[in-house]
XYZ file of C-alpha atoms in Angstrom:
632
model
C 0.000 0.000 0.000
C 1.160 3.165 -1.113
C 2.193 5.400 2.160
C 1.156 8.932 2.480
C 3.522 12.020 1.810
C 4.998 14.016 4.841
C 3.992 17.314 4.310
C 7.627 19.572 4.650
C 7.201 23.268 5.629
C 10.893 24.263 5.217
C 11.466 27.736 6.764
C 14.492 29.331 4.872
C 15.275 32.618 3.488
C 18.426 31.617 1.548
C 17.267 30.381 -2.032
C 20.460 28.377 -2.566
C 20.107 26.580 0.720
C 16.638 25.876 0.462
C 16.749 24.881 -3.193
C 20.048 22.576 -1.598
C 17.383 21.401 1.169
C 14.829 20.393 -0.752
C 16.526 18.371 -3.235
C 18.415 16.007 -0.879
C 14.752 15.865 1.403
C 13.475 14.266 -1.668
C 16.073 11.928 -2.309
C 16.562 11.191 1.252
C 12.834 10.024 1.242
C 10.489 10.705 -2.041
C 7.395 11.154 0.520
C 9.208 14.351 1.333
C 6.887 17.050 -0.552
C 8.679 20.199 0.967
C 6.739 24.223 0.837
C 8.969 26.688 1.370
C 8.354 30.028 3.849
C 10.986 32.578 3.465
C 10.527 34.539 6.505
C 8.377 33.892 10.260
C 5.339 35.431 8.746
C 4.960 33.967 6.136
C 5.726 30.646 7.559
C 3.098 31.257 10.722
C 0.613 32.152 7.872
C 1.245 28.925 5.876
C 0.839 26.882 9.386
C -2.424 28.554 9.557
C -3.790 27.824 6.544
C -2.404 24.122 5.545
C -1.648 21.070 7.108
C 2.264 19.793 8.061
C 3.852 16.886 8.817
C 6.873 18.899 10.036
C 8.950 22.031 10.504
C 12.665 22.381 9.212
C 13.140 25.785 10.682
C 16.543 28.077 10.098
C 17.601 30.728 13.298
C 18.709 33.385 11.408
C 15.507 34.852 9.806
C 14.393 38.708 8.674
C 11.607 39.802 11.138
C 11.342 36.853 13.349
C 14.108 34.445 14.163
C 13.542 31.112 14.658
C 12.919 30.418 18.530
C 10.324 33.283 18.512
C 8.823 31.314 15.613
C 8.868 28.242 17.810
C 7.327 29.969 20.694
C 4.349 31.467 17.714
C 4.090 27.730 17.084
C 3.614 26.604 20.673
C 1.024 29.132 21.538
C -0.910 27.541 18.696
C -1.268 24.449 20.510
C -0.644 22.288 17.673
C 1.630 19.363 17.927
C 4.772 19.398 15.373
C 8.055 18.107 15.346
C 10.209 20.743 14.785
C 14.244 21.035 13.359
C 15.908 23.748 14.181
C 19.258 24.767 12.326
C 21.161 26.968 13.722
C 24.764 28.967 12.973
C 27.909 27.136 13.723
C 29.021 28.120 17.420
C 25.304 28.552 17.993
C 24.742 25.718 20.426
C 22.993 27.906 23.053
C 20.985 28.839 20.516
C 19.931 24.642 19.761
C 19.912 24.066 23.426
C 17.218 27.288 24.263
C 15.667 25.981 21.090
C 15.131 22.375 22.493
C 13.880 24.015 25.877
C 10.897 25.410 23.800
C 10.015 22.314 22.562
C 12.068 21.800 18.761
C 12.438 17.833 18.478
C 16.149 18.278 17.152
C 18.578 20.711 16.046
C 21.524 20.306 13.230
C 24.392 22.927 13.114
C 24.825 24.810 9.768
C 28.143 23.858 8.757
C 30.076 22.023 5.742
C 27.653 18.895 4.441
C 24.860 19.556 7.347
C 22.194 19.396 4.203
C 23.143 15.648 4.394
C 22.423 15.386 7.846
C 19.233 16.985 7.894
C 16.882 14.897 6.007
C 18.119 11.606 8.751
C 17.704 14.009 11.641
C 13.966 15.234 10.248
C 12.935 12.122 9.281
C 13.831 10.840 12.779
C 12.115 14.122 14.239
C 8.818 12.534 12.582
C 9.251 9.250 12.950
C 9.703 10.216 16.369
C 6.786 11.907 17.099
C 4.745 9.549 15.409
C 5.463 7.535 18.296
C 5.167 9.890 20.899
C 1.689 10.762 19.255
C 0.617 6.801 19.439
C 1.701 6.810 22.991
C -0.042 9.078 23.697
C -3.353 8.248 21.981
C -2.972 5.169 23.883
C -2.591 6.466 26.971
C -5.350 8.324 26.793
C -7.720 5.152 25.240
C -6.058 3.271 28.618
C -7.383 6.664 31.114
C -10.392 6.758 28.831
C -10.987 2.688 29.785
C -10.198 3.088 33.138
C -12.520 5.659 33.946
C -15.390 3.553 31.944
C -14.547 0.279 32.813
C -17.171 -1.813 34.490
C -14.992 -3.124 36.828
C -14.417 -1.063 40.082
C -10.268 -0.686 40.126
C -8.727 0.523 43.357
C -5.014 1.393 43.473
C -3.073 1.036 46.717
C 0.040 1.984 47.760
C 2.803 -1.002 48.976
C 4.268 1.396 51.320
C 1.164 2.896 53.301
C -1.682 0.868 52.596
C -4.065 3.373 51.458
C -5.645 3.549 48.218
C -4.141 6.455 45.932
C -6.527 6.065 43.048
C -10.429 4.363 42.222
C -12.160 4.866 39.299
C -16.002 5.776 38.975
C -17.053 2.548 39.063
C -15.635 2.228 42.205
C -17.404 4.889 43.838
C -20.434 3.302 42.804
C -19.827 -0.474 43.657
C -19.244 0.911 47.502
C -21.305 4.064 47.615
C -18.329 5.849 48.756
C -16.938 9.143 46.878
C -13.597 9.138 45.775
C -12.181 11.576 48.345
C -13.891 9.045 51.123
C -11.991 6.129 49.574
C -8.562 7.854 49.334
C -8.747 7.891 53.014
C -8.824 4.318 52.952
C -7.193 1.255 53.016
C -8.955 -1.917 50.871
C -8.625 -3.666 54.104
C -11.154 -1.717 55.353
C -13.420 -2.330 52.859
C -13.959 -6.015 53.289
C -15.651 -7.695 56.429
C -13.628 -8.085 58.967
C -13.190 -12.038 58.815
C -11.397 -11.541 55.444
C -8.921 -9.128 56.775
C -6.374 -11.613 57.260
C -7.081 -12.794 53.623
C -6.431 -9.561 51.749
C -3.049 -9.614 53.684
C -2.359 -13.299 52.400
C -3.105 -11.877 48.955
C -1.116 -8.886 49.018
C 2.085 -10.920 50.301
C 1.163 -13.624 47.139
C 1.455 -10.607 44.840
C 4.545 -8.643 46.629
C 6.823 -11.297 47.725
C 6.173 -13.847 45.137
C 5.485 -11.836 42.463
C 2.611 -13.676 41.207
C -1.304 -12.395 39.993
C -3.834 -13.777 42.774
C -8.053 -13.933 42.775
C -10.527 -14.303 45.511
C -13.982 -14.327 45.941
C -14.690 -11.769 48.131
C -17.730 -9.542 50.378
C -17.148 -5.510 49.885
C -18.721 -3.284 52.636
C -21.113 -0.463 50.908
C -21.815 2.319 52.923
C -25.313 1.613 53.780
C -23.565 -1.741 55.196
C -24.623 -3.998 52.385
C -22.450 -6.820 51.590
C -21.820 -7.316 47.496
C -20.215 -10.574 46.277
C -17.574 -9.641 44.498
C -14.382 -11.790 42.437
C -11.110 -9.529 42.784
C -8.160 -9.739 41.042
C -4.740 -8.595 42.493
C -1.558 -7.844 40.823
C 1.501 -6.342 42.111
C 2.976 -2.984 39.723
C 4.830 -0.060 39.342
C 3.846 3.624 39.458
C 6.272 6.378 39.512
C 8.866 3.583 40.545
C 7.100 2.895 43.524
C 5.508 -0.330 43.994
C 1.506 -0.848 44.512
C -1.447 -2.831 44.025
C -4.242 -2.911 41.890
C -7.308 -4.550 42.601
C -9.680 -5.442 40.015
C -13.546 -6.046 41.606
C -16.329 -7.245 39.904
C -19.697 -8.115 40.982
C -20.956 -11.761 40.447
C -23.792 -10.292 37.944
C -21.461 -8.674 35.779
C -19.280 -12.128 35.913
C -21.949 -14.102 34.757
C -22.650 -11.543 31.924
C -19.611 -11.794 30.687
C -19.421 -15.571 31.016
C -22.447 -15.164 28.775
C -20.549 -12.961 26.084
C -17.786 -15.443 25.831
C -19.775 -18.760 25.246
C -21.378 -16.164 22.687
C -18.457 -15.596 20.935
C -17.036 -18.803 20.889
C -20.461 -19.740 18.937
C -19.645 -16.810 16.901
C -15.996 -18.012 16.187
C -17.437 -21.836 15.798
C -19.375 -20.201 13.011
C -16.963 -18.563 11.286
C -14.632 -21.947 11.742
C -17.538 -23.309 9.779
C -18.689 -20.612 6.998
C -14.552 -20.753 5.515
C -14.628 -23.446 2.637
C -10.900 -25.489 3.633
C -10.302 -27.626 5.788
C -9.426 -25.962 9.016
C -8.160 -27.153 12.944
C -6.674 -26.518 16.157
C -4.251 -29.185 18.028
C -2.632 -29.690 20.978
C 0.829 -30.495 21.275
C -0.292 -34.794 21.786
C -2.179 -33.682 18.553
C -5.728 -34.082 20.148
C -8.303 -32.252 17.742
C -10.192 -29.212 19.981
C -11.472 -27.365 17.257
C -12.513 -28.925 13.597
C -14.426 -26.482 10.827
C -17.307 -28.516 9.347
C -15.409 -28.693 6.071
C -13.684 -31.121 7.381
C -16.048 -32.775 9.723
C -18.045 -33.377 6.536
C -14.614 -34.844 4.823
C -14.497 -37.667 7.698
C -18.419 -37.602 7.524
C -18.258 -36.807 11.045
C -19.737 -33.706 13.197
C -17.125 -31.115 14.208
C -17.850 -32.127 17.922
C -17.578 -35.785 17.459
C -14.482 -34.950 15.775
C -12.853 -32.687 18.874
C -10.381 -35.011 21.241
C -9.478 -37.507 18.448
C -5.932 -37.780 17.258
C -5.219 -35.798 14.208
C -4.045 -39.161 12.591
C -7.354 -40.878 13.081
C -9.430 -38.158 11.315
C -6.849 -37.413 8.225
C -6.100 -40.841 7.555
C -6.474 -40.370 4.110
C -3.911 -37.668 4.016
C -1.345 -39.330 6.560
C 1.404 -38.640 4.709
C 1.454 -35.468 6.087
C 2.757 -36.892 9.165
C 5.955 -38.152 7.347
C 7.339 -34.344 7.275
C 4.870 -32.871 10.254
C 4.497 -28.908 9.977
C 2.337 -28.674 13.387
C 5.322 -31.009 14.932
C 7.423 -28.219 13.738
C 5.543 -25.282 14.315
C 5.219 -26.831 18.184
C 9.570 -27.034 18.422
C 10.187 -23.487 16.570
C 7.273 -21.231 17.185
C 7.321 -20.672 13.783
C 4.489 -20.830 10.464
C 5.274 -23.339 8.488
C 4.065 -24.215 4.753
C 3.818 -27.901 3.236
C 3.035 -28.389 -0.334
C 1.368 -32.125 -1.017
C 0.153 -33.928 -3.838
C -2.423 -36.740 -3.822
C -3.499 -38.395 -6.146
C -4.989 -35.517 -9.832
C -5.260 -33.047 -6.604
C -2.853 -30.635 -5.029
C -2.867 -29.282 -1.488
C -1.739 -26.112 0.316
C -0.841 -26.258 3.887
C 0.022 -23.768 6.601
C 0.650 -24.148 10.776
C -0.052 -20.865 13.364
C 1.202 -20.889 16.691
C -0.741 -20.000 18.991
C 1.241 -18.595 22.356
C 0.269 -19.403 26.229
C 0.867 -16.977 28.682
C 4.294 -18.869 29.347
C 5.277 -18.069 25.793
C 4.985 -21.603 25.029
C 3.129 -22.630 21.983
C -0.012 -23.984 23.031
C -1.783 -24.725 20.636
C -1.180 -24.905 16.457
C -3.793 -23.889 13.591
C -3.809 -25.998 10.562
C -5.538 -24.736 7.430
C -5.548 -26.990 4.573
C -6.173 -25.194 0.808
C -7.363 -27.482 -2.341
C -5.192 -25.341 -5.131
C -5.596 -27.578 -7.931
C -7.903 -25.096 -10.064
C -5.267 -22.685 -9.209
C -2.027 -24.355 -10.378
C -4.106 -25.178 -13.842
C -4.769 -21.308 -14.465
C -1.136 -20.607 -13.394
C 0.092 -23.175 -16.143
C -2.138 -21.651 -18.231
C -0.893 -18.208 -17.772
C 2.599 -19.841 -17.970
C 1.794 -20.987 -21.338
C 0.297 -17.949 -22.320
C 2.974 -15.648 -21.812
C 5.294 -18.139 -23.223
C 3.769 -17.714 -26.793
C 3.585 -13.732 -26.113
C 7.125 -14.002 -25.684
C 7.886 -16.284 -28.483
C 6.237 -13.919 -30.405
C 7.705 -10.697 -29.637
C 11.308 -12.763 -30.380
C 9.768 -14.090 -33.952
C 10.624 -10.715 -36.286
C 13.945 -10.938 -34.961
C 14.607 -15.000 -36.188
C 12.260 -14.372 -39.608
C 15.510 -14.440 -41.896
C 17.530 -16.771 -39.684
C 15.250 -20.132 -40.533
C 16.941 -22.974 -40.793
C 15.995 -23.474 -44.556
C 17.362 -20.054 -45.553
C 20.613 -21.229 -43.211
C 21.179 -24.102 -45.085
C 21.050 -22.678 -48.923
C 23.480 -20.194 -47.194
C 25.651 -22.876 -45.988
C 25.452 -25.228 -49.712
C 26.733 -21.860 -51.843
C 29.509 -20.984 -48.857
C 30.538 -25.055 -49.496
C 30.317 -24.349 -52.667
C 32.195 -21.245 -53.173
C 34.986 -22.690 -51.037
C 35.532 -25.711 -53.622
C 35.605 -23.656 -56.574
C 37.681 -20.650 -55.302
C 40.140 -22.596 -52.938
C 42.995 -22.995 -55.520
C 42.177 -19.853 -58.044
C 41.353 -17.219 -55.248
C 42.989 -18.228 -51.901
C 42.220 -14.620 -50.295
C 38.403 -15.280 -50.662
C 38.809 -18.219 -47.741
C 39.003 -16.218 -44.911
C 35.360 -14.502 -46.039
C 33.868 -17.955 -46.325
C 35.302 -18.501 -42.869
C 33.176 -15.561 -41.487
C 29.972 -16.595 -43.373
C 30.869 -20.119 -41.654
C 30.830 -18.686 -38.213
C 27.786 -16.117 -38.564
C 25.641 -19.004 -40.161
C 26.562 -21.474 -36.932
C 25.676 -18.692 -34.624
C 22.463 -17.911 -36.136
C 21.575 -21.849 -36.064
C 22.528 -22.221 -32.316
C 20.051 -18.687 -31.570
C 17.411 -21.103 -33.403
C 18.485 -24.105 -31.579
C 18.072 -22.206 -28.006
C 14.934 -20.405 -28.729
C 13.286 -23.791 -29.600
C 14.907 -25.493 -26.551
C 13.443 -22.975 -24.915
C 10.000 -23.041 -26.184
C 9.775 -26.629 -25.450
C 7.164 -28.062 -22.919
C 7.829 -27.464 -19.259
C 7.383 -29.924 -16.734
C 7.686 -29.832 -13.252
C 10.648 -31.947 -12.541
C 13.289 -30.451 -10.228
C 17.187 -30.830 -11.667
C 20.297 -29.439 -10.305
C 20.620 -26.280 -12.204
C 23.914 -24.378 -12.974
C 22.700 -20.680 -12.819
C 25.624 -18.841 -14.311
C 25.022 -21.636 -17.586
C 21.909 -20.794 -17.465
C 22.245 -17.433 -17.896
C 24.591 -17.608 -20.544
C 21.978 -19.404 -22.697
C 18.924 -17.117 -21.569
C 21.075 -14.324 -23.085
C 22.068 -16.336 -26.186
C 18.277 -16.228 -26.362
C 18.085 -12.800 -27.305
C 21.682 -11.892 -28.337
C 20.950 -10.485 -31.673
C 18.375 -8.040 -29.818
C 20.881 -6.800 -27.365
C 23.397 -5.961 -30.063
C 20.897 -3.981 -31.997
C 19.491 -2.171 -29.381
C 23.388 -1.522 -28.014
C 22.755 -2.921 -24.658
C 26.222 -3.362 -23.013
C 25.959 -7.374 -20.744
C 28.418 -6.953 -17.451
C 28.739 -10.358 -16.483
C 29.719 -10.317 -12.663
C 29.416 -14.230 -11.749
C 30.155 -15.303 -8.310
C 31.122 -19.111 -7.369
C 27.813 -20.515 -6.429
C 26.671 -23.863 -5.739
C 23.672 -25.343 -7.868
C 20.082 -23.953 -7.414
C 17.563 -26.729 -7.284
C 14.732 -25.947 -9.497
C 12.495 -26.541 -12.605
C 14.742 -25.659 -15.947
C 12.137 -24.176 -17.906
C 10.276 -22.242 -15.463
C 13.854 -20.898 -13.919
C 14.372 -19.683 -17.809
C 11.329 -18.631 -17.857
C 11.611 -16.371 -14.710
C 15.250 -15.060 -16.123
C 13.724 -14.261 -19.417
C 11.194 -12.097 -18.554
C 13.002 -10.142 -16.374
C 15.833 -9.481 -19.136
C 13.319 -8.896 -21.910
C 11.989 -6.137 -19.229
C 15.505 -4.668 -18.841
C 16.030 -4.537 -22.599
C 12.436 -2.718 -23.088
C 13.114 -0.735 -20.481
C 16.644 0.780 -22.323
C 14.987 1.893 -25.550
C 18.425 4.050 -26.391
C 21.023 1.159 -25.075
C 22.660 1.139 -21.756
C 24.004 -1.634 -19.450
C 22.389 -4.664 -17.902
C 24.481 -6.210 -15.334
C 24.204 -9.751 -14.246
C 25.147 -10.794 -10.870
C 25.317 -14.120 -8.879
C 26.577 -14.395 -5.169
C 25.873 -16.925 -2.329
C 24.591 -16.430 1.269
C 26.312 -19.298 3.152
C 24.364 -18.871 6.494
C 21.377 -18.526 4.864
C 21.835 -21.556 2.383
C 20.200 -18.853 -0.301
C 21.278 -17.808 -3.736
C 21.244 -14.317 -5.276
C 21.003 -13.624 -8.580
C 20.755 -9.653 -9.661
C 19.433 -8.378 -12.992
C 20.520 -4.099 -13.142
C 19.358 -2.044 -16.098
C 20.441 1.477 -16.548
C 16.789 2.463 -17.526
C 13.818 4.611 -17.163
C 13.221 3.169 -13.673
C 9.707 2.451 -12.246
C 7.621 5.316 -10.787
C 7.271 4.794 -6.708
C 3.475 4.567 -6.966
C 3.930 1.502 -9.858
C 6.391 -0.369 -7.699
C 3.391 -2.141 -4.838
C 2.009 -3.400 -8.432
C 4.696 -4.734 -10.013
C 3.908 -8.693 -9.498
C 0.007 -7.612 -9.803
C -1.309 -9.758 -12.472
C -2.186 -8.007 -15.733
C -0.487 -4.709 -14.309
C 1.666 -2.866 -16.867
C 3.608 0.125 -17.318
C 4.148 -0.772 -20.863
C 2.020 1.107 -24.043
C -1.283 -0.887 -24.619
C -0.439 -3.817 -26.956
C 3.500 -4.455 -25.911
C 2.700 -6.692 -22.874
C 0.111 -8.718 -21.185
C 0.845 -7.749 -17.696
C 1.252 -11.369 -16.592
C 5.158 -11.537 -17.345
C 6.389 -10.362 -13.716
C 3.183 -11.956 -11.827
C 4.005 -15.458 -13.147
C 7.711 -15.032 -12.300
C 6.906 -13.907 -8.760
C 4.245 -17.051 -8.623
C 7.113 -19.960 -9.767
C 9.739 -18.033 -7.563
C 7.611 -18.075 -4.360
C 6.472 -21.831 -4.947
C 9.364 -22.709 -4.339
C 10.487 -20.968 -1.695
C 12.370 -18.188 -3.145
C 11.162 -14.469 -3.602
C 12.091 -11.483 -6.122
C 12.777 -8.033 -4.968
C 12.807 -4.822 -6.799
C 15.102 -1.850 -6.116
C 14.204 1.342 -8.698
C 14.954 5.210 -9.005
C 13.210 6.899 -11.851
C 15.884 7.939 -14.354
C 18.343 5.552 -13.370
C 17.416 2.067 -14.115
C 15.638 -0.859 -11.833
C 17.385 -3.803 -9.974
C 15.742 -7.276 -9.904
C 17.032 -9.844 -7.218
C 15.495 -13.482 -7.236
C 16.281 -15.041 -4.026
C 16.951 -18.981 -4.554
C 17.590 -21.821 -1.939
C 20.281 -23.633 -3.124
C 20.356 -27.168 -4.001
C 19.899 -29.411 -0.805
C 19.378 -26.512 1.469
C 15.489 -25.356 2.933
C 13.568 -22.971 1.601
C 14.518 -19.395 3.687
C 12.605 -16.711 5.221
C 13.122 -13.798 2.656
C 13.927 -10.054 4.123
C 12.783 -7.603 1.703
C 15.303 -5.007 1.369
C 14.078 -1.393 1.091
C 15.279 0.576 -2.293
C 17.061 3.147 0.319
C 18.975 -0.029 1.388
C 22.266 -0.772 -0.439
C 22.813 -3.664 -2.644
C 24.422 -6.834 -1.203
C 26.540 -7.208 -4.301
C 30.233 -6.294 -4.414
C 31.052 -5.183 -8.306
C 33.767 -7.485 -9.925
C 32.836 -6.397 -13.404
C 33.604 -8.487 -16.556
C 32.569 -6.365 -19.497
C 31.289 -8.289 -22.924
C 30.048 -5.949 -25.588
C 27.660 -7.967 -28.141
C 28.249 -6.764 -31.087
């Protein structure tokens, strides 16, 4: 999802250093969108009349200079974060400045326009947090003075309560200036004196959360039965206790809401169409969606306390390479891909955490993607013959019919000129040479056309790039797109051939469209030992991608391309074979100077690996060792 701009109001009267600012605030962060104020006035009228994100705000101003700006600002009441940059040897002037409230301060001296889009972008970031905290603050105050519950606060030191909330006062008729003149002991009967100090030792000296059922004293002398809770915290670094009272009338309510909404999550366990389940770590069933109660032609509560193994019998394979059993050891979601029989399964594990931060219990949702993987095969196939297509005015002459009358009059030639005209045999030689290279550019683009299947081999990637590019050799060349091969020694990926040249293709064939006047592509390859994962980088020096494209990029049908040049399914069905097996592509772009591709690969005999998306402000993992080939 596209995030929203951060609304700059840069305060500066200097054009050169605001012109200076504003270009390295967008390239610092391209949500930057920076309005500039000359002077205080003008700046306190733009606050007035728009909305800002933040305030980069210089000193040394004509009229008003910066702190009494900061002051105008605080009067306002609204909430900024403010930057301050001030003179060099003005750090009284960034320390009076951070008195009246500026989030930061950077000194004006050689380079400080690189440090102030980090230290602004911290200054927000920053008080985004401060503004969450305290938004939630206030929700807690806001709950504590509605809550139900009567909550009484008690200091650990002198045993009288410091705090109640409304619903205090009204569970014991008491106000709240009565009750802070109190100690909870005196609130309950006397015969359960000598239990509230039990509990309060439980909760101070042990350190552990206690309930009791006990009798609170109103003040017309009623007893109310009442459950308390009593935990043991901190307030101002001083220790005290918090008792939590309800009433048995509001307990049974709420016992009432939650057998409601386990109906209500019983019935959305049963409205999802796969097969979905909840075990325990001995693998006992305690929650079954009627999906699959209606699989073992069974009701979901007949199913609950059976062994998982009993009810998926016909899937017990599963157990062979157990994702709950896993998911119960790491904590972790795990996937499973399994095939039985003409059908094809999707499986996933969620932990679920006890209060001991022990898993206690794992979610197993089972997906039927058959239907899926035959559109995806379809889409495969379709974009296949797109590309073929797009690649068939460049082979029209280079047939192998035409290659082989080319080849009989070159034979031919050579026999009769050989004795009479020796110079002619080195020309022969080059029509020799061109016409084998134009039959093995034949010979690859129908090896690669062939049928896929979905057989895994031991693939060597730096190969196989070789003979993706030998693909499409004659189209680099003519479009004078310089290949920088920069292979790494890597060990062998382990994946489907044609799909894996399928997946390099399309991301070349975007490079190359992408460099309509030539440039460089630059191939590397590198391997991430720890991670068992292979890296293999595709950099074009073109156009780039526009930020708001980029969140669409492995969108099916999307395309930044001119109607008719693409189908929008290239990228999608590279992202889809990539992912199935455990790998992932990333995209790095800047407008105007090209786009980075990365698929991710585990290599042969290692695990699939969790995949951290790198950020386009990130840099790249790859080291340049250039080796420059110019196809011409």
């Amino acid at each position: 999802m596209t995030q929203p701009p951060i609304r700059v109001l840069l305060v500066e009267d200097q054009d050169a250093h605001a012109e200076l600012l504003r270009i390295r605030l967008r390239r610092f962060d391209p949500r930057f969108e920076v309005t500039r104020a000359s002077n205080g006035r003008e700046a306190l009228e733009l606050l007035r009349a728009e909305a800002f994100d933040l305030v980069i705000l210089d000193y040394d101003l004509p009229g008003m200079n910066g702190i009494e700006i900061l002051e105008e600002i605080n009067a306002s009441k609204r909430r900024l974060p403010v930057v301050v940059v001030t003179g060099q040897g003005n750090q009284h002037i960034a320390v009076k400045a951070m008195k009246e409230g500026a989030s930061d301060y950077v000194v004006k001296e050689k380079g400080y326009e690189l440090l102030v889009p980090r230290v602004a972008r911290q200054a927000y970031d920053n008080h985004l947090l401060r503004e969450k905290l305290r938004k939630t603050e206030e929700r807690y105050r806001l709950l504590y003075e509605n809550a139900l519950e009567g909550i009484f606060v008690e200091s650990a030191h002198t045993w009288t309560l410091i705090d109640v909330n409304p619903a205090a006062e009204k569970l014991t008729g008491l106000t709240r200036e009565e009750l802070l003149s109190r100690s909870f002991r005196d609130l309950v009967p006397a015969d359960q004196g000598a239990l509230v100090d039990r509990l309060r030792e439980v909760v101070l000296e042990r350190g552990k959360d206690s309930t009791s059922d006990l009798n609170l004293l109103r003040r017309d002398g009623e007893l109310v039965a009442v459950d308390t809770s009593i935990t043991a915290v901190e307030q101002e670094g001083e220790p005290v206790i918090l008792y939590i009272v309800r009433d048995v009338t509001e307990k049974r309510r709420l016992e009432q809401q939650i057998l409601l909404s386990k109906r209500r999550l019983q019935a959305l366990f049963d409205s999802i169409t796969d097969y979905i389940f909840s075990l325990t770590p001995d693998r006992t069933l305690i929650m079954v969606n009627r999906k699959l109660a209606e699989a073992a032609k069974a009701r979901p509560e007949q199913l609950v306390g059976r062994k998982c193994l009993e009810v998926l019998h016909p899937l017990a394979s599963f157990c062979t390479d157990c994702p709950a059993e896993e998911t119960f050891a790491t904590g972790r979601t795990q996937f499973r891909e399994h095939t039985f029989g003409d059908r094809t399964y999707h499986l996933w594990t969620y932990p679920l955490f006890g209060l001991d931060g022990r898993v206690e219990m794992v979610i197993e949702h089972i997906k039927d993607v058959t239907e899926q993987r035959r559109l995806e095969k379809q889409l495969i196939k379709s974009e296949k013959l797109a590309t073929i297509g797009l690649l068939s005015s460049g082979i029209a002459h280079e047939l192998r019919n035409p290659l082989n009358i080319i080849e009989t009059a070159r034979y031919a030639l050579e026999m009769i000129l050989a004795d009479s005209v020796p110079e002619a045999k080195p020309k022969l030689e080059i029509i020799r040479k061109n016409v084998q290279r134009a039959s093995k550019i034949i010979n690859n683009l129908l090896e690669f056309s062939r049928h896929s299947s979905h057989e895994r081999e031991e693939i060597d990637l730096n190969r196989l790039l070789d003979s993706t590019l030998a693909i499409i050799e004659k189209e680099l060349s003519a479009r004078r797109i310089e290949v920088v091969r920069d292979y790494g020694e890597i060990p062998p990926a382990y994946f489907n051939l044609d799909s894996l040249k399928q997946v390099f293709l399309n991301i070349i064939l975007n490079a190359v469209q992408a460099m309509p006047d030539g440039g460089t592509l630059t191939l590397r390859t590198r391997y991430d030992e720890p991670s068992g994962q292979l890296q293999i980088a595709f950099s074009d020096t073109g156009h780039g991608i526009p930020p708001e494209a980029l969140p669409h990029i492995f969108t099916p049908f999307f395309t930044t391309k001119p109607v008719g040049e693409g189908t929008g399914l290239g990228m999608y069905i590279s992202h889809t074979i990539v992912k199935r097996e455990g790998g992932d592509i990333q995209v790095q772009s800047t407008v105007g100077r090209g786009t980075t591709f990365t698929v991710l690969l585990p290599a042969a005999g290692r695990s699939p690996v969790q995949v951290v998306v790198r950020h386009a402000s990130e840099p790249s993992p790859f080291v340049p060792r250039p080796e420059i080939n110019r196809l011409d």
